[in-house]
PDB file of C-alpha atoms in Angstrom:
ATOM      1  CA  UNK K   1      90.665 187.072  80.819  1.00 82.00           C
ATOM      2  CA  UNK K   2      93.757 184.617  79.950  1.00 82.00           C
ATOM      3  CA  UNK K   3      94.101 184.125  76.689  1.00 86.00           C
ATOM      4  CA  UNK K   4      93.676 181.525  74.353  1.00 83.00           C
ATOM      5  CA  UNK K   5      95.999 179.208  72.397  1.00 86.00           C
ATOM      6  CA  UNK K   6      93.825 176.337  71.453  1.00 83.00           C
ATOM      7  CA  UNK K   7      90.362 176.322  69.274  1.00 85.00           C
ATOM      8  CA  UNK K   8      87.309 175.643  71.218  1.00 81.00           C
ATOM      9  CA  UNK K   9      86.748 171.780  71.876  1.00 76.00           C
ATOM     10  CA  UNK K  10      90.817 171.204  71.530  1.00 77.00           C
ATOM     11  CA  UNK K  11      90.728 169.444  74.789  1.00 71.00           C
ATOM     12  CA  UNK K  12      87.968 166.588  74.197  1.00 71.00           C
ATOM     13  CA  UNK K  13      88.630 166.129  71.327  1.00 73.00           C
ATOM     14  CA  UNK K  14      92.560 165.209  71.960  1.00 72.00           C
ATOM     15  CA  UNK K  15      91.830 163.422  75.536  1.00 67.00           C
ATOM     16  CA  UNK K  16      88.337 162.500  75.146  1.00 65.00           C
ATOM     17  CA  UNK K  17      87.852 159.139  74.567  1.00 64.00           C
ATOM     18  CA  UNK K  18      89.444 158.308  71.052  1.00 68.00           C
ATOM     19  CA  UNK K  19      93.106 159.873  72.638  1.00 68.00           C
ATOM     20  CA  UNK K  20      96.931 160.487  70.086  1.00 72.00           C
ATOM     21  CA  UNK K  21      98.692 157.755  71.539  1.00 73.00           C
ATOM     22  CA  UNK K  22     101.631 160.401  71.901  1.00 76.00           C
ATOM     23  CA  UNK K  23      99.735 163.237  73.706  1.00 72.00           C
ATOM     24  CA  UNK K  24      99.853 163.119  77.417  1.00 70.00           C
ATOM     25  CA  UNK K  25      98.056 165.421  79.136  1.00 66.00           C
ATOM     26  CA  UNK K  26     100.064 167.401  82.813  1.00 68.00           C
ATOM     27  CA  UNK K  27      96.527 166.508  84.213  1.00 65.00           C
ATOM     28  CA  UNK K  28      96.584 162.855  86.231  1.00 65.00           C
ATOM     29  CA  UNK K  29      92.759 163.459  84.688  1.00 65.00           C
ATOM     30  CA  UNK K  30      92.333 165.661  81.609  1.00 65.00           C
ATOM     31  CA  UNK K  31      89.906 168.124  80.768  1.00 66.00           C
ATOM     32  CA  UNK K  32      86.663 167.597  80.451  1.00 75.00           C
ATOM     33  CA  UNK K  33      83.149 169.731  80.619  1.00 79.00           C
ATOM     34  CA  UNK K  34      79.441 169.018  80.653  1.00 89.00           C
ATOM     35  CA  UNK K  35      77.702 171.225  78.401  1.00 89.00           C
ATOM     36  CA  UNK K  36      74.075 172.451  79.511  1.00 94.00           C
ATOM     37  CA  UNK K  37      72.873 170.853  75.964  1.00 95.00           C
ATOM     38  CA  UNK K  38      73.720 167.680  76.849  1.00 93.00           C
ATOM     39  CA  UNK K  39      71.987 168.070  80.424  1.00 96.00           C
ATOM     40  CA  UNK K  40      69.287 169.615  79.867  1.00 96.00           C
ATOM     41  CA  UNK K  41      68.160 167.460  76.455  1.00 96.00           C
ATOM     42  CA  UNK K  42      69.616 164.600  79.359  1.00 96.00           C
ATOM     43  CA  UNK K  43      66.719 166.117  82.307  1.00 96.00           C
ATOM     44  CA  UNK K  44      63.019 167.217  79.379  1.00 94.00           C
ATOM     45  CA  UNK K  45      64.403 162.699  78.439  1.00 96.00           C
ATOM     46  CA  UNK K  46      63.759 162.361  81.194  1.00 95.00           C
ATOM     47  CA  UNK K  47      60.764 164.468  81.944  1.00 91.00           C
ATOM     48  CA  UNK K  48      59.700 163.730  78.878  1.00 92.00           C
ATOM     49  CA  UNK K  49      59.404 159.847  79.062  1.00 92.00           C
ATOM     50  CA  UNK K  50      57.082 157.260  81.343  1.00 87.00           C
ATOM     51  CA  UNK K  51      59.513 157.376  83.720  1.00 89.00           C
ATOM     52  CA  UNK K  52      58.893 159.007  87.595  1.00 91.00           C
ATOM     53  CA  UNK K  53      60.901 161.828  89.268  1.00 92.00           C
ATOM     54  CA  UNK K  54      63.133 160.088  92.997  1.00 94.00           C
ATOM     55  CA  UNK K  55      60.658 160.242  95.399  1.00 94.00           C
ATOM     56  CA  UNK K  56      63.394 162.143  97.128  1.00 95.00           C
ATOM     57  CA  UNK K  57      65.023 164.662  94.910  1.00 95.00           C
ATOM     58  CA  UNK K  58      63.272 165.080  91.773  1.00 95.00           C
ATOM     59  CA  UNK K  59      64.505 163.823  87.895  1.00 96.00           C
ATOM     60  CA  UNK K  60      68.682 163.547  89.308  1.00 96.00           C
ATOM     61  CA  UNK K  61      71.281 163.308  87.491  1.00 96.00           C
ATOM     62  CA  UNK K  62      75.163 162.984  88.758  1.00 95.00           C
ATOM     63  CA  UNK K  63      77.810 164.235  85.996  1.00 94.00           C
ATOM     64  CA  UNK K  64      80.078 160.999  85.792  1.00 91.00           C
ATOM     65  CA  UNK K  65      83.921 161.051  85.605  1.00 87.00           C
ATOM     66  CA  UNK K  66      84.730 160.737  81.750  1.00 78.00           C
ATOM     67  CA  UNK K  67      87.074 158.313  82.407  1.00 76.00           C
ATOM     68  CA  UNK K  68      85.657 156.072  84.339  1.00 81.00           C
ATOM     69  CA  UNK K  69      82.605 156.588  85.194  1.00 85.00           C
ATOM     70  CA  UNK K  70      82.136 156.793  89.082  1.00 90.00           C
ATOM     71  CA  UNK K  71      81.266 160.429  90.438  1.00 92.00           C
ATOM     72  CA  UNK K  72      83.115 164.004  88.611  1.00 89.00           C
ATOM     73  CA  UNK K  73      86.629 164.072  91.326  1.00 90.00           C
ATOM     74  CA  UNK K  74      87.461 161.537  93.945  1.00 90.00           C
ATOM     75  CA  UNK K  75      85.973 163.393  96.621  1.00 95.00           C
ATOM     76  CA  UNK K  76      82.691 165.240  95.520  1.00 96.00           C
ATOM     77  CA  UNK K  77      80.284 164.835  93.270  1.00 96.00           C
ATOM     78  CA  UNK K  78      78.572 167.625  90.890  1.00 96.00           C
ATOM     79  CA  UNK K  79      74.943 166.930  90.560  1.00 97.00           C
ATOM     80  CA  UNK K  80      71.402 168.618  89.139  1.00 98.00           C
ATOM     81  CA  UNK K  81      68.206 168.144  90.085  1.00 97.00           C
ATOM     82  CA  UNK K  82      64.691 169.607  88.547  1.00 97.00           C
ATOM     83  CA  UNK K  83      61.646 169.845  90.434  1.00 96.00           C
ATOM     84  CA  UNK K  84      58.929 170.002  87.814  1.00 93.00           C
ATOM     85  CA  UNK K  85      55.962 171.939  88.964  1.00 90.00           C
ATOM     86  CA  UNK K  86      53.297 170.468  91.510  1.00 86.00           C
ATOM     87  CA  UNK K  87      55.718 167.470  92.509  1.00 85.00           C
ATOM     88  CA  UNK K  88      56.805 167.650  95.840  1.00 84.00           C
ATOM     89  CA  UNK K  89      59.573 166.049  97.278  1.00 92.00           C
ATOM     90  CA  UNK K  90      59.715 163.589 100.304  1.00 95.00           C
ATOM     91  CA  UNK K  91      61.474 163.845 102.847  1.00 96.00           C
ATOM     92  CA  UNK K  92      65.257 161.975 103.645  1.00 96.00           C
ATOM     93  CA  UNK K  93      68.790 162.447 105.245  1.00 96.00           C
ATOM     94  CA  UNK K  94      72.228 162.112 104.570  1.00 96.00           C
ATOM     95  CA  UNK K  95      75.393 161.255 105.998  1.00 97.00           C
ATOM     96  CA  UNK K  96      77.367 163.709 103.206  1.00 97.00           C
ATOM     97  CA  UNK K  97      77.161 167.026 103.130  1.00 98.00           C
ATOM     98  CA  UNK K  98      75.062 169.061  99.926  1.00 98.00           C
ATOM     99  CA  UNK K  99      76.001 173.100  98.232  1.00 98.00           C
ATOM    100  CA  UNK K 100      72.778 173.751  96.460  1.00 98.00           C
ATOM    101  CA  UNK K 101      73.554 176.585  93.775  1.00 98.00           C
ATOM    102  CA  UNK K 102      69.521 177.035  92.345  1.00 98.00           C
ATOM    103  CA  UNK K 103      70.042 177.659  88.707  1.00 97.00           C
ATOM    104  CA  UNK K 104      65.739 178.542  87.176  1.00 96.00           C
ATOM    105  CA  UNK K 105      63.003 178.148  89.323  1.00 96.00           C
ATOM    106  CA  UNK K 106      61.938 178.890  93.043  1.00 95.00           C
ATOM    107  CA  UNK K 107      60.652 177.620  96.327  1.00 96.00           C
ATOM    108  CA  UNK K 108      61.760 176.252  99.435  1.00 96.00           C
ATOM    109  CA  UNK K 109      63.305 173.395 100.903  1.00 97.00           C
ATOM    110  CA  UNK K 110      62.740 172.736 104.340  1.00 96.00           C
ATOM    111  CA  UNK K 111      66.043 171.601 106.937  1.00 96.00           C
ATOM    112  CA  UNK K 112      64.734 170.164 109.871  1.00 95.00           C
ATOM    113  CA  UNK K 113      61.057 171.422 109.823  1.00 92.00           C
ATOM    114  CA  UNK K 114      61.701 175.153 108.638  1.00 96.00           C
ATOM    115  CA  UNK K 115      61.693 176.304 105.442  1.00 96.00           C
ATOM    116  CA  UNK K 116      64.648 178.052 104.112  1.00 96.00           C
ATOM    117  CA  UNK K 117      63.203 180.014 100.163  1.00 97.00           C
ATOM    118  CA  UNK K 118      65.425 180.263  97.773  1.00 98.00           C
ATOM    119  CA  UNK K 119      65.253 181.527  94.452  1.00 97.00           C
ATOM    120  CA  UNK K 120      67.517 182.010  91.127  1.00 97.00           C
ATOM    121  CA  UNK K 121      70.895 182.411  91.800  1.00 97.00           C
ATOM    122  CA  UNK K 122      70.769 181.590  95.783  1.00 98.00           C
ATOM    123  CA  UNK K 123      73.140 179.004  97.140  1.00 98.00           C
ATOM    124  CA  UNK K 124      71.934 177.123 100.457  1.00 98.00           C
ATOM    125  CA  UNK K 125      73.850 174.372 101.793  1.00 98.00           C
ATOM    126  CA  UNK K 126      72.295 170.813 103.229  1.00 97.00           C
ATOM    127  CA  UNK K 127      74.823 169.929 106.880  1.00 97.00           C
ATOM    128  CA  UNK K 128      74.842 166.330 107.689  1.00 97.00           C
ATOM    129  CA  UNK K 129      71.942 163.666 108.754  1.00 96.00           C
ATOM    130  CA  UNK K 130      69.316 166.767 108.336  1.00 96.00           C
ATOM    131  CA  UNK K 131      66.195 166.203 107.298  1.00 96.00           C
ATOM    132  CA  UNK K 132      65.123 168.022 104.139  1.00 97.00           C
ATOM    133  CA  UNK K 133      62.791 167.769 101.241  1.00 96.00           C
ATOM    134  CA  UNK K 134      62.376 170.332  98.278  1.00 96.00           C
ATOM    135  CA  UNK K 135      59.131 172.750  97.090  1.00 94.00           C
ATOM    136  CA  UNK K 136      59.150 173.889  93.240  1.00 94.00           C
ATOM    137  CA  UNK K 137      57.085 177.162  94.208  1.00 91.00           C
ATOM    138  CA  UNK K 138      57.087 178.688  90.569  1.00 89.00           C
ATOM    139  CA  UNK K 139      55.072 177.521  87.606  1.00 91.00           C
ATOM    140  CA  UNK K 140      57.817 176.366  86.147  1.00 94.00           C
ATOM    141  CA  UNK K 141      60.997 174.003  86.732  1.00 94.00           C
ATOM    142  CA  UNK K 142      62.696 174.576  89.292  1.00 97.00           C
ATOM    143  CA  UNK K 143      66.822 173.023  88.505  1.00 97.00           C
ATOM    144  CA  UNK K 144      69.012 173.084  91.260  1.00 98.00           C
ATOM    145  CA  UNK K 145      72.506 172.511  90.585  1.00 98.00           C
ATOM    146  CA  UNK K 146      75.400 170.779  93.905  1.00 98.00           C
ATOM    147  CA  UNK K 147      77.501 169.103  95.142  1.00 98.00           C
ATOM    148  CA  UNK K 148      78.345 166.776  98.071  1.00 98.00           C
ATOM    149  CA  UNK K 149      80.536 164.988  99.578  1.00 98.00           C
ATOM    150  CA  UNK K 150      79.564 161.423  99.366  1.00 97.00           C
ATOM    151  CA  UNK K 151      82.063 160.115  97.576  1.00 97.00           C
ATOM    152  CA  UNK K 152      84.155 160.533 100.709  1.00 97.00           C
ATOM    153  CA  UNK K 153      82.282 159.036 103.002  1.00 97.00           C
ATOM    154  CA  UNK K 154      81.119 156.185 100.438  1.00 96.00           C
ATOM    155  CA  UNK K 155      84.996 155.795 100.373  1.00 96.00           C
ATOM    156  CA  UNK K 156      85.504 155.548 103.507  1.00 96.00           C
ATOM    157  CA  UNK K 157      82.511 152.840 104.040  1.00 97.00           C
ATOM    158  CA  UNK K 158      80.291 155.157 106.021  1.00 97.00           C
ATOM    159  CA  UNK K 159      78.105 156.201 104.017  1.00 97.00           C
ATOM    160  CA  UNK K 160      73.942 156.250 105.043  1.00 96.00           C
ATOM    161  CA  UNK K 161      70.483 158.150 104.269  1.00 95.00           C
ATOM    162  CA  UNK K 162      67.054 157.298 104.485  1.00 95.00           C
ATOM    163  CA  UNK K 163      63.686 157.779 103.559  1.00 92.00           C
ATOM    164  CA  UNK K 164      62.096 160.474 106.092  1.00 79.00           C
ATOM    165  CA  UNK K 165      58.151 159.987 107.717  1.00 59.00           C
ATOM    166  CA  UNK K 166      56.240 162.263 105.614  1.00 60.00           C
TER     167      UNK K 166
END
């Protein structure tokens, strides 16, 4: 385990929104974190509101870069989505690659007509331009964390997506 030489929360406090002008971070982008309690509060607020989920990705959040508001990293976006019980998603496809980690729940993702079953802790990949949809098959909300290369593809002016035919 790496020893701590700063107090918990030091980076956020010192390199966050209000910064000491004389302290410079050795990193181009200061260290940042996204506490689960904040992410979960946002997901639950959306779920409790009259806001309908996205038909393809449920309640879908992108972790914004804290300095410029863009994607999490210059070439990769970190995202999370909540799929409520009994609300199947609709098919869609995009020309980016998405790696999913199942944070909570169980279900399946249908990729080009093949169902990939998943449960907590599983990892699966959606290849570029594969038609896919998620199915929550449990009695609790399913939560999927993902990392995707759409920022790199979009920066090249090549990103495309379209809804499927269901």
